[in-house]
Amino acid sequence: MIRPQTCPICRQELDSTAPADSKWFPFCSERCRNVDLLRWSKGSYAIVEPLTPEQILEEMREYPGGYDEGYPEIPDA
């Protein structure tokens, strides 16, 4: 069974038409959207496992353009 979409902040079930109609999707309200933005700005969301320099280089080699465009290519070591 497919579970209904819920707001990632308050876990309120969203209406099935929410993605098409809501300007706050995937949140249920402007309040929840702002709570999420505040958490991002405070650094509440973070990678919990420290990355080694080797892991960082591997990621950079796998995505030489970066996740956005404009990053310089990493030369092979």
PDB file of N, CA and C in Angstrom:
ATOM      1  N   MET A   1       0.840  -1.184   0.000  1.00  0.00           N
ATOM      2  CA  MET A   1       0.000   0.000   0.000  1.00  0.00           C
ATOM      3  C   MET A   1       0.884   1.246   0.000  1.00  0.00           C
ATOM      4  N   ILE A   2       0.499   2.216  -0.763  1.00  0.00           N
ATOM      5  CA  ILE A   2       1.241   3.467  -0.835  1.00  0.00           C
ATOM      6  C   ILE A   2       0.817   4.356   0.326  1.00  0.00           C
ATOM      7  N   ARG A   3       1.830   4.817   1.068  1.00  0.00           N
ATOM      8  CA  ARG A   3       1.518   5.699   2.192  1.00  0.00           C
ATOM      9  C   ARG A   3       1.295   7.116   1.685  1.00  0.00           C
ATOM     10  N   PRO A   4       0.407   7.846   2.330  1.00  0.00           N
ATOM     11  CA  PRO A   4       0.153   9.225   1.898  1.00  0.00           C
ATOM     12  C   PRO A   4       1.359  10.121   2.197  1.00  0.00           C
ATOM     13  N   GLN A   5       1.506  11.167   1.410  1.00  0.00           N
ATOM     14  CA  GLN A   5       2.570  12.150   1.615  1.00  0.00           C
ATOM     15  C   GLN A   5       2.283  12.917   2.896  1.00  0.00           C
ATOM     16  N   THR A   6       3.320  13.118   3.715  1.00  0.00           N
ATOM     17  CA  THR A   6       3.163  13.892   4.943  1.00  0.00           C
ATOM     18  C   THR A   6       4.150  15.050   4.951  1.00  0.00           C
ATOM     19  N   CYS A   7       3.821  16.062   5.705  1.00  0.00           N
ATOM     20  CA  CYS A   7       4.691  17.220   5.874  1.00  0.00           C
ATOM     21  C   CYS A   7       5.951  16.762   6.617  1.00  0.00           C
ATOM     22  N   PRO A   8       7.147  17.096   6.136  1.00  0.00           N
ATOM     23  CA  PRO A   8       8.367  16.647   6.803  1.00  0.00           C
ATOM     24  C   PRO A   8       8.609  17.305   8.161  1.00  0.00           C
ATOM     25  N   ILE A   9       7.892  18.353   8.479  1.00  0.00           N
ATOM     26  CA  ILE A   9       8.080  19.039   9.756  1.00  0.00           C
ATOM     27  C   ILE A   9       7.079  18.561  10.804  1.00  0.00           C
ATOM     28  N   CYS A  10       5.788  18.655  10.510  1.00  0.00           N
ATOM     29  CA  CYS A  10       4.769  18.319  11.517  1.00  0.00           C
ATOM     30  C   CYS A  10       4.130  16.951  11.295  1.00  0.00           C
ATOM     31  N   ARG A  11       4.450  16.300  10.189  1.00  0.00           N
ATOM     32  CA  ARG A  11       3.938  14.966   9.829  1.00  0.00           C
ATOM     33  C   ARG A  11       2.444  14.940   9.543  1.00  0.00           C
ATOM     34  N   GLN A  12       1.847  16.097   9.333  1.00  0.00           N
ATOM     35  CA  GLN A  12       0.433  16.154   8.959  1.00  0.00           C
ATOM     36  C   GLN A  12       0.279  15.568   7.565  1.00  0.00           C
ATOM     37  N   GLU A  13      -0.741  14.759   7.382  1.00  0.00           N
ATOM     38  CA  GLU A  13      -0.996  14.166   6.072  1.00  0.00           C
ATOM     39  C   GLU A  13      -1.426  15.258   5.099  1.00  0.00           C
ATOM     40  N   LEU A  14      -0.826  15.233   3.910  1.00  0.00           N
ATOM     41  CA  LEU A  14      -1.151  16.231   2.899  1.00  0.00           C
ATOM     42  C   LEU A  14      -2.271  15.726   2.010  1.00  0.00           C
ATOM     43  N   ASP A  15      -3.041  16.647   1.514  1.00  0.00           N
ATOM     44  CA  ASP A  15      -4.099  16.328   0.571  1.00  0.00           C
ATOM     45  C   ASP A  15      -3.461  15.767  -0.693  1.00  0.00           C
ATOM     46  N   SER A  16      -4.100  14.828  -1.326  1.00  0.00           N
ATOM     47  CA  SER A  16      -3.529  14.194  -2.516  1.00  0.00           C
ATOM     48  C   SER A  16      -3.324  15.179  -3.663  1.00  0.00           C
ATOM     49  N   THR A  17      -4.010  16.310  -3.636  1.00  0.00           N
ATOM     50  CA  THR A  17      -3.826  17.323  -4.681  1.00  0.00           C
ATOM     51  C   THR A  17      -2.805  18.382  -4.269  1.00  0.00           C
ATOM     52  N   ALA A  18      -2.184  18.215  -3.112  1.00  0.00           N
ATOM     53  CA  ALA A  18      -1.261  19.225  -2.590  1.00  0.00           C
ATOM     54  C   ALA A  18      -0.147  19.604  -3.555  1.00  0.00           C
ATOM     55  N   PRO A  19       0.526  18.658  -4.206  1.00  0.00           N
ATOM     56  CA  PRO A  19       1.612  19.080  -5.088  1.00  0.00           C
ATOM     57  C   PRO A  19       1.161  20.025  -6.200  1.00  0.00           C
ATOM     58  N   ALA A  20      -0.011  19.808  -6.715  1.00  0.00           N
ATOM     59  CA  ALA A  20      -0.492  20.644  -7.812  1.00  0.00           C
ATOM     60  C   ALA A  20      -1.011  21.996  -7.325  1.00  0.00           C
ATOM     61  N   ASP A  21      -1.572  22.026  -6.139  1.00  0.00           N
ATOM     62  CA  ASP A  21      -2.250  23.230  -5.669  1.00  0.00           C
ATOM     63  C   ASP A  21      -1.466  24.064  -4.655  1.00  0.00           C
ATOM     64  N   SER A  22      -0.531  23.466  -3.938  1.00  0.00           N
ATOM     65  CA  SER A  22       0.099  24.152  -2.822  1.00  0.00           C
ATOM     66  C   SER A  22       1.371  24.887  -3.222  1.00  0.00           C
ATOM     67  N   LYS A  23       1.485  26.123  -2.791  1.00  0.00           N
ATOM     68  CA  LYS A  23       2.720  26.859  -3.028  1.00  0.00           C
ATOM     69  C   LYS A  23       3.764  26.529  -1.965  1.00  0.00           C
ATOM     70  N   TRP A  24       3.391  25.704  -0.965  1.00  0.00           N
ATOM     71  CA  TRP A  24       4.320  25.341   0.108  1.00  0.00           C
ATOM     72  C   TRP A  24       4.816  23.904   0.003  1.00  0.00           C
ATOM     73  N   PHE A  25       4.345  23.155  -0.983  1.00  0.00           N
ATOM     74  CA  PHE A  25       4.722  21.744  -1.094  1.00  0.00           C
ATOM     75  C   PHE A  25       6.244  21.596  -1.073  1.00  0.00           C
ATOM     76  N   PRO A  26       6.778  20.663  -0.327  1.00  0.00           N
ATOM     77  CA  PRO A  26       6.188  19.494   0.311  1.00  0.00           C
ATOM     78  C   PRO A  26       5.729  19.734   1.741  1.00  0.00           C
ATOM     79  N   PHE A  27       5.636  20.997   2.145  1.00  0.00           N
ATOM     80  CA  PHE A  27       5.177  21.324   3.494  1.00  0.00           C
ATOM     81  C   PHE A  27       3.681  21.585   3.483  1.00  0.00           C
ATOM     82  N   CYS A  28       3.075  21.520   4.657  1.00  0.00           N
ATOM     83  CA  CYS A  28       1.630  21.721   4.732  1.00  0.00           C
ATOM     84  C   CYS A  28       1.259  23.195   4.842  1.00  0.00           C
ATOM     85  N   SER A  29       2.219  24.019   5.257  1.00  0.00           N
ATOM     86  CA  SER A  29       1.905  25.430   5.476  1.00  0.00           C
ATOM     87  C   SER A  29       3.164  26.286   5.345  1.00  0.00           C
ATOM     88  N   GLU A  30       2.949  27.572   5.318  1.00  0.00           N
ATOM     89  CA  GLU A  30       4.075  28.501   5.277  1.00  0.00           C
ATOM     90  C   GLU A  30       4.897  28.388   6.556  1.00  0.00           C
ATOM     91  N   ARG A  31       4.229  28.156   7.672  1.00  0.00           N
ATOM     92  CA  ARG A  31       4.923  28.002   8.952  1.00  0.00           C
ATOM     93  C   ARG A  31       5.931  26.859   8.893  1.00  0.00           C
ATOM     94  N   CYS A  32       5.502  25.690   8.417  1.00  0.00           N
ATOM     95  CA  CYS A  32       6.403  24.534   8.340  1.00  0.00           C
ATOM     96  C   CYS A  32       7.541  24.794   7.357  1.00  0.00           C
ATOM     97  N   ARG A  33       7.249  25.476   6.268  1.00  0.00           N
ATOM     98  CA  ARG A  33       8.300  25.826   5.309  1.00  0.00           C
ATOM     99  C   ARG A  33       9.337  26.724   5.976  1.00  0.00           C
ATOM    100  N   ASN A  34       8.882  27.693   6.778  1.00  0.00           N
ATOM    101  CA  ASN A  34       9.797  28.601   7.462  1.00  0.00           C
ATOM    102  C   ASN A  34      10.588  27.899   8.558  1.00  0.00           C
ATOM    103  N   VAL A  35       9.971  26.944   9.249  1.00  0.00           N
ATOM    104  CA  VAL A  35      10.689  26.157  10.258  1.00  0.00           C
ATOM    105  C   VAL A  35      11.840  25.408   9.590  1.00  0.00           C
ATOM    106  N   ASP A  36      11.574  24.808   8.431  1.00  0.00           N
ATOM    107  CA  ASP A  36      12.607  24.082   7.701  1.00  0.00           C
ATOM    108  C   ASP A  36      13.731  25.021   7.268  1.00  0.00           C
ATOM    109  N   LEU A  37      13.380  26.189   6.758  1.00  0.00           N
ATOM    110  CA  LEU A  37      14.382  27.170   6.340  1.00  0.00           C
ATOM    111  C   LEU A  37      15.245  27.599   7.526  1.00  0.00           C
ATOM    112  N   LEU A  38      14.629  27.820   8.676  1.00  0.00           N
ATOM    113  CA  LEU A  38      15.373  28.198   9.877  1.00  0.00           C
ATOM    114  C   LEU A  38      16.339  27.088  10.283  1.00  0.00           C
ATOM    115  N   ARG A  39      15.889  25.841  10.209  1.00  0.00           N
ATOM    116  CA  ARG A  39      16.770  24.717  10.556  1.00  0.00           C
ATOM    117  C   ARG A  39      17.975  24.658   9.627  1.00  0.00           C
ATOM    118  N   TRP A  40      17.759  24.899   8.332  1.00  0.00           N
ATOM    119  CA  TRP A  40      18.879  24.922   7.392  1.00  0.00           C
ATOM    120  C   TRP A  40      19.831  26.054   7.745  1.00  0.00           C
ATOM    121  N   SER A  41      19.292  27.242   8.017  1.00  0.00           N
ATOM    122  CA  SER A  41      20.147  28.403   8.271  1.00  0.00           C
ATOM    123  C   SER A  41      20.921  28.273   9.581  1.00  0.00           C
ATOM    124  N   LYS A  42      20.382  27.532  10.554  1.00  0.00           N
ATOM    125  CA  LYS A  42      21.076  27.317  11.822  1.00  0.00           C
ATOM    126  C   LYS A  42      22.063  26.158  11.754  1.00  0.00           C
ATOM    127  N   GLY A  43      22.056  25.418  10.645  1.00  0.00           N
ATOM    128  CA  GLY A  43      22.967  24.286  10.512  1.00  0.00           C
ATOM    129  C   GLY A  43      22.469  23.031  11.199  1.00  0.00           C
ATOM    130  N   SER A  44      21.166  22.941  11.431  1.00  0.00           N
ATOM    131  CA  SER A  44      20.608  21.765  12.101  1.00  0.00           C
ATOM    132  C   SER A  44      20.684  20.513  11.243  1.00  0.00           C
ATOM    133  N   TYR A  45      20.705  20.682   9.933  1.00  0.00           N
ATOM    134  CA  TYR A  45      20.831  19.541   9.037  1.00  0.00           C
ATOM    135  C   TYR A  45      22.313  19.417   8.686  1.00  0.00           C
ATOM    136  N   ALA A  46      22.880  18.266   8.950  1.00  0.00           N
ATOM    137  CA  ALA A  46      24.307  18.101   8.700  1.00  0.00           C
ATOM    138  C   ALA A  46      24.635  16.652   8.387  1.00  0.00           C
ATOM    139  N   ILE A  47      25.780  16.446   7.768  1.00  0.00           N
ATOM    140  CA  ILE A  47      26.287  15.098   7.549  1.00  0.00           C
ATOM    141  C   ILE A  47      26.842  14.625   8.881  1.00  0.00           C
ATOM    142  N   VAL A  48      26.363  13.503   9.371  1.00  0.00           N
ATOM    143  CA  VAL A  48      26.755  13.049  10.700  1.00  0.00           C
ATOM    144  C   VAL A  48      28.048  12.250  10.697  1.00  0.00           C
ATOM    145  N   GLU A  49      28.478  11.793   9.543  1.00  0.00           N
ATOM    146  CA  GLU A  49      29.711  11.022   9.449  1.00  0.00           C
ATOM    147  C   GLU A  49      30.794  11.903   8.846  1.00  0.00           C
ATOM    148  N   PRO A  50      31.911  12.081   9.556  1.00  0.00           N
ATOM    149  CA  PRO A  50      32.968  12.902   8.970  1.00  0.00           C
ATOM    150  C   PRO A  50      33.551  12.224   7.732  1.00  0.00           C
ATOM    151  N   LEU A  51      33.836  13.018   6.717  1.00  0.00           N
ATOM    152  CA  LEU A  51      34.405  12.489   5.486  1.00  0.00           C
ATOM    153  C   LEU A  51      35.923  12.606   5.524  1.00  0.00           C
ATOM    154  N   THR A  52      36.589  11.576   5.041  1.00  0.00           N
ATOM    155  CA  THR A  52      38.040  11.613   4.942  1.00  0.00           C
ATOM    156  C   THR A  52      38.415  12.392   3.684  1.00  0.00           C
ATOM    157  N   PRO A  53      39.638  12.899   3.619  1.00  0.00           N
ATOM    158  CA  PRO A  53      40.060  13.585   2.389  1.00  0.00           C
ATOM    159  C   PRO A  53      39.939  12.693   1.155  1.00  0.00           C
ATOM    160  N   GLU A  54      40.174  11.395   1.316  1.00  0.00           N
ATOM    161  CA  GLU A  54      40.052  10.469   0.190  1.00  0.00           C
ATOM    162  C   GLU A  54      38.606  10.388  -0.303  1.00  0.00           C
ATOM    163  N   GLN A  55      37.663  10.364   0.626  1.00  0.00           N
ATOM    164  CA  GLN A  55      36.248  10.318   0.245  1.00  0.00           C
ATOM    165  C   GLN A  55      35.840  11.602  -0.476  1.00  0.00           C
ATOM    166  N   ILE A  56      36.346  12.716  -0.015  1.00  0.00           N
ATOM    167  CA  ILE A  56      36.028  13.993  -0.656  1.00  0.00           C
ATOM    168  C   ILE A  56      36.585  14.026  -2.077  1.00  0.00           C
ATOM    169  N   LEU A  57      37.840  13.584  -2.248  1.00  0.00           N
ATOM    170  CA  LEU A  57      38.433  13.545  -3.586  1.00  0.00           C
ATOM    171  C   LEU A  57      37.674  12.601  -4.503  1.00  0.00           C
ATOM    172  N   GLU A  58      37.240  11.462  -3.980  1.00  0.00           N
ATOM    173  CA  GLU A  58      36.473  10.510  -4.788  1.00  0.00           C
ATOM    174  C   GLU A  58      35.166  11.145  -5.266  1.00  0.00           C
ATOM    175  N   GLU A  59      34.479  11.854  -4.388  1.00  0.00           N
ATOM    176  CA  GLU A  59      33.248  12.549  -4.778  1.00  0.00           C
ATOM    177  C   GLU A  59      33.535  13.589  -5.856  1.00  0.00           C
ATOM    178  N   MET A  60      34.627  14.311  -5.685  1.00  0.00           N
ATOM    179  CA  MET A  60      34.965  15.358  -6.642  1.00  0.00           C
ATOM    180  C   MET A  60      35.338  14.765  -8.003  1.00  0.00           C
ATOM    181  N   ARG A  61      35.946  13.589  -8.005  1.00  0.00           N
ATOM    182  CA  ARG A  61      36.278  12.929  -9.272  1.00  0.00           C
ATOM    183  C   ARG A  61      35.022  12.369  -9.937  1.00  0.00           C
ATOM    184  N   GLU A  62      34.124  11.850  -9.118  1.00  0.00           N
ATOM    185  CA  GLU A  62      32.891  11.274  -9.659  1.00  0.00           C
ATOM    186  C   GLU A  62      32.014  12.351 -10.294  1.00  0.00           C
ATOM    187  N   TYR A  63      32.025  13.548  -9.710  1.00  0.00           N
ATOM    188  CA  TYR A  63      31.236  14.671 -10.222  1.00  0.00           C
ATOM    189  C   TYR A  63      32.183  15.826 -10.547  1.00  0.00           C
ATOM    190  N   PRO A  64      32.967  15.704 -11.628  1.00  0.00           N
ATOM    191  CA  PRO A  64      34.004  16.708 -11.895  1.00  0.00           C
ATOM    192  C   PRO A  64      33.460  18.116 -12.108  1.00  0.00           C
ATOM    193  N   GLY A  65      32.213  18.236 -12.536  1.00  0.00           N
ATOM    194  CA  GLY A  65      31.624  19.560 -12.689  1.00  0.00           C
ATOM    195  C   GLY A  65      30.989  20.044 -11.409  1.00  0.00           C
ATOM    196  N   GLY A  66      31.092  19.263 -10.355  1.00  0.00           N
ATOM    197  CA  GLY A  66      30.405  19.579  -9.112  1.00  0.00           C
ATOM    198  C   GLY A  66      28.931  19.253  -9.251  1.00  0.00           C
ATOM    199  N   TYR A  67      28.187  19.504  -8.233  1.00  0.00           N
ATOM    200  CA  TYR A  67      26.750  19.286  -8.302  1.00  0.00           C
ATOM    201  C   TYR A  67      26.092  20.447  -9.034  1.00  0.00           C
ATOM    202  N   ASP A  68      26.799  21.571  -9.086  1.00  0.00           N
ATOM    203  CA  ASP A  68      26.396  22.715  -9.891  1.00  0.00           C
ATOM    204  C   ASP A  68      27.417  22.844 -11.015  1.00  0.00           C
ATOM    205  N   GLU A  69      27.115  23.621 -11.990  1.00  0.00           N
ATOM    206  CA  GLU A  69      28.056  23.855 -13.077  1.00  0.00           C
ATOM    207  C   GLU A  69      29.090  24.888 -12.635  1.00  0.00           C
ATOM    208  N   GLY A  70      30.238  24.860 -13.275  1.00  0.00           N
ATOM    209  CA  GLY A  70      31.220  25.898 -13.037  1.00  0.00           C
ATOM    210  C   GLY A  70      32.376  25.517 -12.146  1.00  0.00           C
ATOM    211  N   TYR A  71      32.382  24.327 -11.563  1.00  0.00           N
ATOM    212  CA  TYR A  71      33.502  23.923 -10.734  1.00  0.00           C
ATOM    213  C   TYR A  71      34.635  23.430 -11.623  1.00  0.00           C
ATOM    214  N   PRO A  72      35.889  23.760 -11.282  1.00  0.00           N
ATOM    215  CA  PRO A  72      36.996  23.273 -12.101  1.00  0.00           C
ATOM    216  C   PRO A  72      37.168  21.764 -11.944  1.00  0.00           C
ATOM    217  N   GLU A  73      37.688  21.133 -12.981  1.00  0.00           N
ATOM    218  CA  GLU A  73      37.909  19.694 -12.940  1.00  0.00           C
ATOM    219  C   GLU A  73      39.118  19.386 -12.059  1.00  0.00           C
ATOM    220  N   ILE A  74      39.047  18.281 -11.314  1.00  0.00           N
ATOM    221  CA  ILE A  74      40.124  17.873 -10.416  1.00  0.00           C
ATOM    222  C   ILE A  74      41.114  17.003 -11.197  1.00  0.00           C
ATOM    223  N   PRO A  75      42.399  17.339 -11.189  1.00  0.00           N
ATOM    224  CA  PRO A  75      43.356  16.482 -11.885  1.00  0.00           C
ATOM    225  C   PRO A  75      43.563  15.179 -11.119  1.00  0.00           C
ATOM    226  N   ASP A  76      43.894  14.107 -11.849  1.00  0.00           N
ATOM    227  CA  ASP A  76      44.176  12.826 -11.194  1.00  0.00           C
ATOM    228  C   ASP A  76      45.440  12.951 -10.363  1.00  0.00           C
ATOM    229  N   ALA A  77      45.423  12.304  -9.204  1.00  0.00           N
ATOM    230  CA  ALA A  77      46.577  12.376  -8.295  1.00  0.00           C
ATOM    231  C   ALA A  77      47.656  11.401  -8.688  1.00  0.00           C
TER     232      ALA A  77
END
